[in-house]
Amino acid sequence: MSSFISVLQGETMTPPPIWLMRQAGRYLPEYREVRAKAGGFLDLCYRPELAAEVTLQPIRRFDFDAAIIFSDILVVPHALGQRLWFEEGEGPRLDPIGTAGDLSPYDGEKLLSHLEPVFEAVAQTRAELDDEKALIGFCGAPWTVASYMIAGRGTPDLAPIRAVAKEAPERLQTVIDLLVEASSDYLCRKVEAGVDCLQIFESWAGVLEGADFDRWSLEPVGRIIERVRRQHPHIPIIVFPRKSGEGYLKVVERLPVQAVSLDQTVDLEWAKEVLQSNVALQGNIDPGLLIEGGDGLQRAVDTLLETLGNGPLIVNLGHGIDKTTPIEHVHQLVDRVRGR
Ligand code: 1CP
């Protein structure tokens, strides 16, 4: 079994396993080469042999303990019929949904047949990956995915979805409910295709507080987990409620997760005291420190290992790796974690 899965079962591994969010990406020349060959970003997502290839690249180069299947959280709205494209150098764009009426009623078969190339990429990757390496499948949490569906793009303060949550909550609820169904079916099929673990990305949890966090994040994520667990009772699940502060505690206390992924603002002593007795922790090196490398990075790794290394820990970043990150710094990080 992989050390990554052992940690998710509550074991302490020394050295701890390591992988990085967005580990397949533009900081790697071999990724840029395949990306150029594919044409567009979505071509890369929907061509199984290319998606499998870029998923494996960071494992070959850095010997990470887990691979994450190459795709994007926005393929789900795409499969639900929303137009999606990626502006070069800018990011995702969708035709914004005005009302829930813009979307057709849920058709699970249609969704899964659109996403078939992703499942094929999972099967191909799992077949090529070493037994000691875990394969992670993922989806975005409904609030995070809906924020892009409503705004049609990334927004710094999430003003569009927050306005809908305030002025027409029942309309937002319809979109969230649709995403709960679609995401659960999507994750179940990924498990059936061969992933060993699931991660749910709630990248925009940080703008939700109190009862809003409960309604728009905790509750729908909980329903996805419940649905997935009905089909796959033992699949380990990691939730990443980025910048949710106290929200981390709610996730750990109220949802049956194996791990939470910590962003770089989470205090490590607090995480050790309050969270690590219940779940494994993943994180939380600042991606900025990985760009800089050197002593600052060494110190951050040492502090992380000293504080959380005596319990179940997976080393990762607090958020995705930046495209300007020097490859040598990633080697430096891996070596420091593995005591080389
Ligand atoms: O041209 C390129 O290569 C585009 C860059 C890129 C990449 C490498 C995008 C566009 N998506 C991805 C892959 C991706 N996205 C993975 C692959 C697996 C991995 O190696 O980790 C994953 C897990 C995601 C998840 C994702 N997409 C999230 C959640 C995690 C996070 O970073 O917060 C979000 C919010 C997205 C949306 C998205 N897709 C791409 C971009 C640039 C963005 C963010 C846009 C924005 O908010 O402005």
Short mmCIF file of N, CA, C and O in Angstrom, two decimals, residues 46 75-76 78-81 106-120 181-193 231:
data_model
loop_
_atom_site.label_atom_id
_atom_site.label_comp_id
_atom_site.label_asym_id
_atom_site.label_seq_id
_atom_site.Cartn_x
_atom_site.Cartn_y
_atom_site.Cartn_z
N TYR A 46 -9.32 16.43 -22.35
CA TYR A 46 -10.21 15.43 -22.95
C TYR A 46 -9.50 14.41 -23.84
O TYR A 46 -10.15 13.61 -24.49
N VAL A 75 -14.69 21.17 -15.84
CA VAL A 75 -15.24 20.22 -16.82
C VAL A 75 -16.64 19.78 -16.41
O VAL A 75 -17.42 19.34 -17.26
N VAL A 76 -16.99 19.92 -15.12
CA VAL A 76 -18.34 19.53 -14.69
C VAL A 76 -19.41 20.48 -15.27
O VAL A 76 -20.33 20.02 -15.94
N HIS A 78 -19.07 22.25 -17.84
CA HIS A 78 -18.97 22.01 -19.28
C HIS A 78 -19.83 20.80 -19.67
O HIS A 78 -20.61 20.84 -20.62
N ALA A 79 -19.71 19.73 -18.86
CA ALA A 79 -20.49 18.51 -19.13
C ALA A 79 -21.99 18.74 -18.88
O ALA A 79 -22.82 18.00 -19.40
N LEU A 80 -22.30 19.76 -18.09
CA LEU A 80 -23.72 20.09 -17.86
C LEU A 80 -24.28 20.97 -18.97
O LEU A 80 -25.43 21.41 -18.92
N GLY A 81 -23.44 21.29 -19.95
CA GLY A 81 -23.92 22.02 -21.12
C GLY A 81 -23.51 23.49 -21.17
O GLY A 81 -23.92 24.21 -22.08
N TYR A 106 -31.05 17.74 -14.75
CA TYR A 106 -29.91 16.84 -14.66
C TYR A 106 -30.12 15.56 -15.45
O TYR A 106 -31.14 14.90 -15.31
N ASP A 107 -29.12 15.24 -16.28
CA ASP A 107 -29.15 14.00 -17.03
C ASP A 107 -27.80 13.31 -16.77
O ASP A 107 -26.79 13.64 -17.40
N GLY A 108 -27.81 12.39 -15.82
CA GLY A 108 -26.57 11.75 -15.38
C GLY A 108 -25.83 11.03 -16.49
O GLY A 108 -24.61 11.09 -16.58
N GLU A 109 -26.60 10.37 -17.36
CA GLU A 109 -25.94 9.62 -18.43
C GLU A 109 -25.20 10.53 -19.38
O GLU A 109 -24.09 10.24 -19.83
N LYS A 110 -25.84 11.67 -19.68
CA LYS A 110 -25.22 12.64 -20.58
C LYS A 110 -23.94 13.20 -19.95
O LYS A 110 -22.90 13.31 -20.61
N LEU A 111 -24.02 13.53 -18.68
CA LEU A 111 -22.85 14.06 -17.97
C LEU A 111 -21.69 13.06 -18.04
O LEU A 111 -20.57 13.41 -18.41
N LEU A 112 -21.98 11.81 -17.69
CA LEU A 112 -20.91 10.82 -17.61
C LEU A 112 -20.36 10.47 -18.98
O LEU A 112 -19.17 10.18 -19.13
N SER A 113 -21.19 10.53 -20.00
CA SER A 113 -20.65 10.21 -21.32
C SER A 113 -19.75 11.35 -21.83
O SER A 113 -18.71 11.11 -22.43
N HIS A 114 -20.09 12.60 -21.48
CA HIS A 114 -19.20 13.73 -21.81
C HIS A 114 -17.85 13.57 -21.11
O HIS A 114 -16.81 13.92 -21.67
N LEU A 115 -17.87 13.04 -19.89
CA LEU A 115 -16.65 12.96 -19.09
C LEU A 115 -15.90 11.63 -19.26
O LEU A 115 -14.89 11.40 -18.59
N GLU A 116 -16.37 10.80 -20.17
CA GLU A 116 -15.74 9.51 -20.42
C GLU A 116 -14.21 9.61 -20.61
O GLU A 116 -13.46 8.78 -20.07
N PRO A 117 -13.70 10.62 -21.35
CA PRO A 117 -12.23 10.70 -21.53
C PRO A 117 -11.49 10.85 -20.20
O PRO A 117 -10.35 10.39 -20.07
N VAL A 118 -12.13 11.47 -19.22
CA VAL A 118 -11.47 11.62 -17.91
C VAL A 118 -11.34 10.24 -17.26
O VAL A 118 -10.29 9.90 -16.70
N PHE A 119 -12.41 9.44 -17.36
CA PHE A 119 -12.35 8.10 -16.74
C PHE A 119 -11.33 7.22 -17.46
O PHE A 119 -10.63 6.42 -16.85
N GLU A 120 -11.25 7.40 -18.77
CA GLU A 120 -10.25 6.66 -19.56
C GLU A 120 -8.84 7.08 -19.13
O GLU A 120 -7.94 6.24 -18.99
N GLU A 181 -25.44 16.60 -7.23
CA GLU A 181 -25.74 15.36 -7.97
C GLU A 181 -24.65 15.03 -8.97
O GLU A 181 -24.14 13.91 -9.03
N ALA A 182 -24.31 16.04 -9.78
CA ALA A 182 -23.33 15.81 -10.85
C ALA A 182 -21.97 15.43 -10.26
O ALA A 182 -21.32 14.49 -10.73
N SER A 183 -21.54 16.14 -9.22
CA SER A 183 -20.21 15.88 -8.65
C SER A 183 -20.15 14.51 -8.01
O SER A 183 -19.12 13.82 -8.10
N SER A 184 -21.24 14.09 -7.36
CA SER A 184 -21.25 12.76 -6.72
C SER A 184 -21.12 11.67 -7.78
O SER A 184 -20.32 10.74 -7.64
N ASP A 185 -21.90 11.79 -8.85
CA ASP A 185 -21.82 10.78 -9.92
C ASP A 185 -20.43 10.76 -10.54
O ASP A 185 -19.87 9.70 -10.84
N TYR A 186 -19.88 11.98 -10.74
CA TYR A 186 -18.56 12.12 -11.35
C TYR A 186 -17.49 11.44 -10.47
O TYR A 186 -16.68 10.65 -10.96
N LEU A 187 -17.52 11.72 -9.18
CA LEU A 187 -16.51 11.13 -8.28
C LEU A 187 -16.67 9.62 -8.20
O LEU A 187 -15.68 8.89 -8.19
N CYS A 188 -17.91 9.14 -8.14
CA CYS A 188 -18.12 7.68 -8.09
C CYS A 188 -17.51 7.00 -9.30
O CYS A 188 -16.83 5.97 -9.18
N ARG A 189 -17.72 7.59 -10.47
CA ARG A 189 -17.16 6.98 -11.68
C ARG A 189 -15.63 7.01 -11.69
O ARG A 189 -14.97 6.14 -12.22
N LYS A 190 -15.06 8.06 -11.11
CA LYS A 190 -13.59 8.11 -11.03
C LYS A 190 -13.07 7.00 -10.14
O LYS A 190 -12.04 6.39 -10.42
N VAL A 191 -13.79 6.73 -9.04
CA VAL A 191 -13.37 5.64 -8.16
C VAL A 191 -13.45 4.32 -8.93
O VAL A 191 -12.53 3.50 -8.90
N GLU A 192 -14.56 4.14 -9.67
CA GLU A 192 -14.72 2.90 -10.44
C GLU A 192 -13.64 2.76 -11.51
O GLU A 192 -13.21 1.66 -11.85
N ALA A 193 -13.16 3.91 -12.03
CA ALA A 193 -12.11 3.86 -13.06
C ALA A 193 -10.72 3.62 -12.45
O ALA A 193 -9.78 3.29 -13.17
N GLN A 231 -21.86 4.38 -2.30
CA GLN A 231 -21.35 3.47 -3.32
C GLN A 231 -19.98 2.91 -2.96
O GLN A 231 -19.65 1.80 -3.32
#
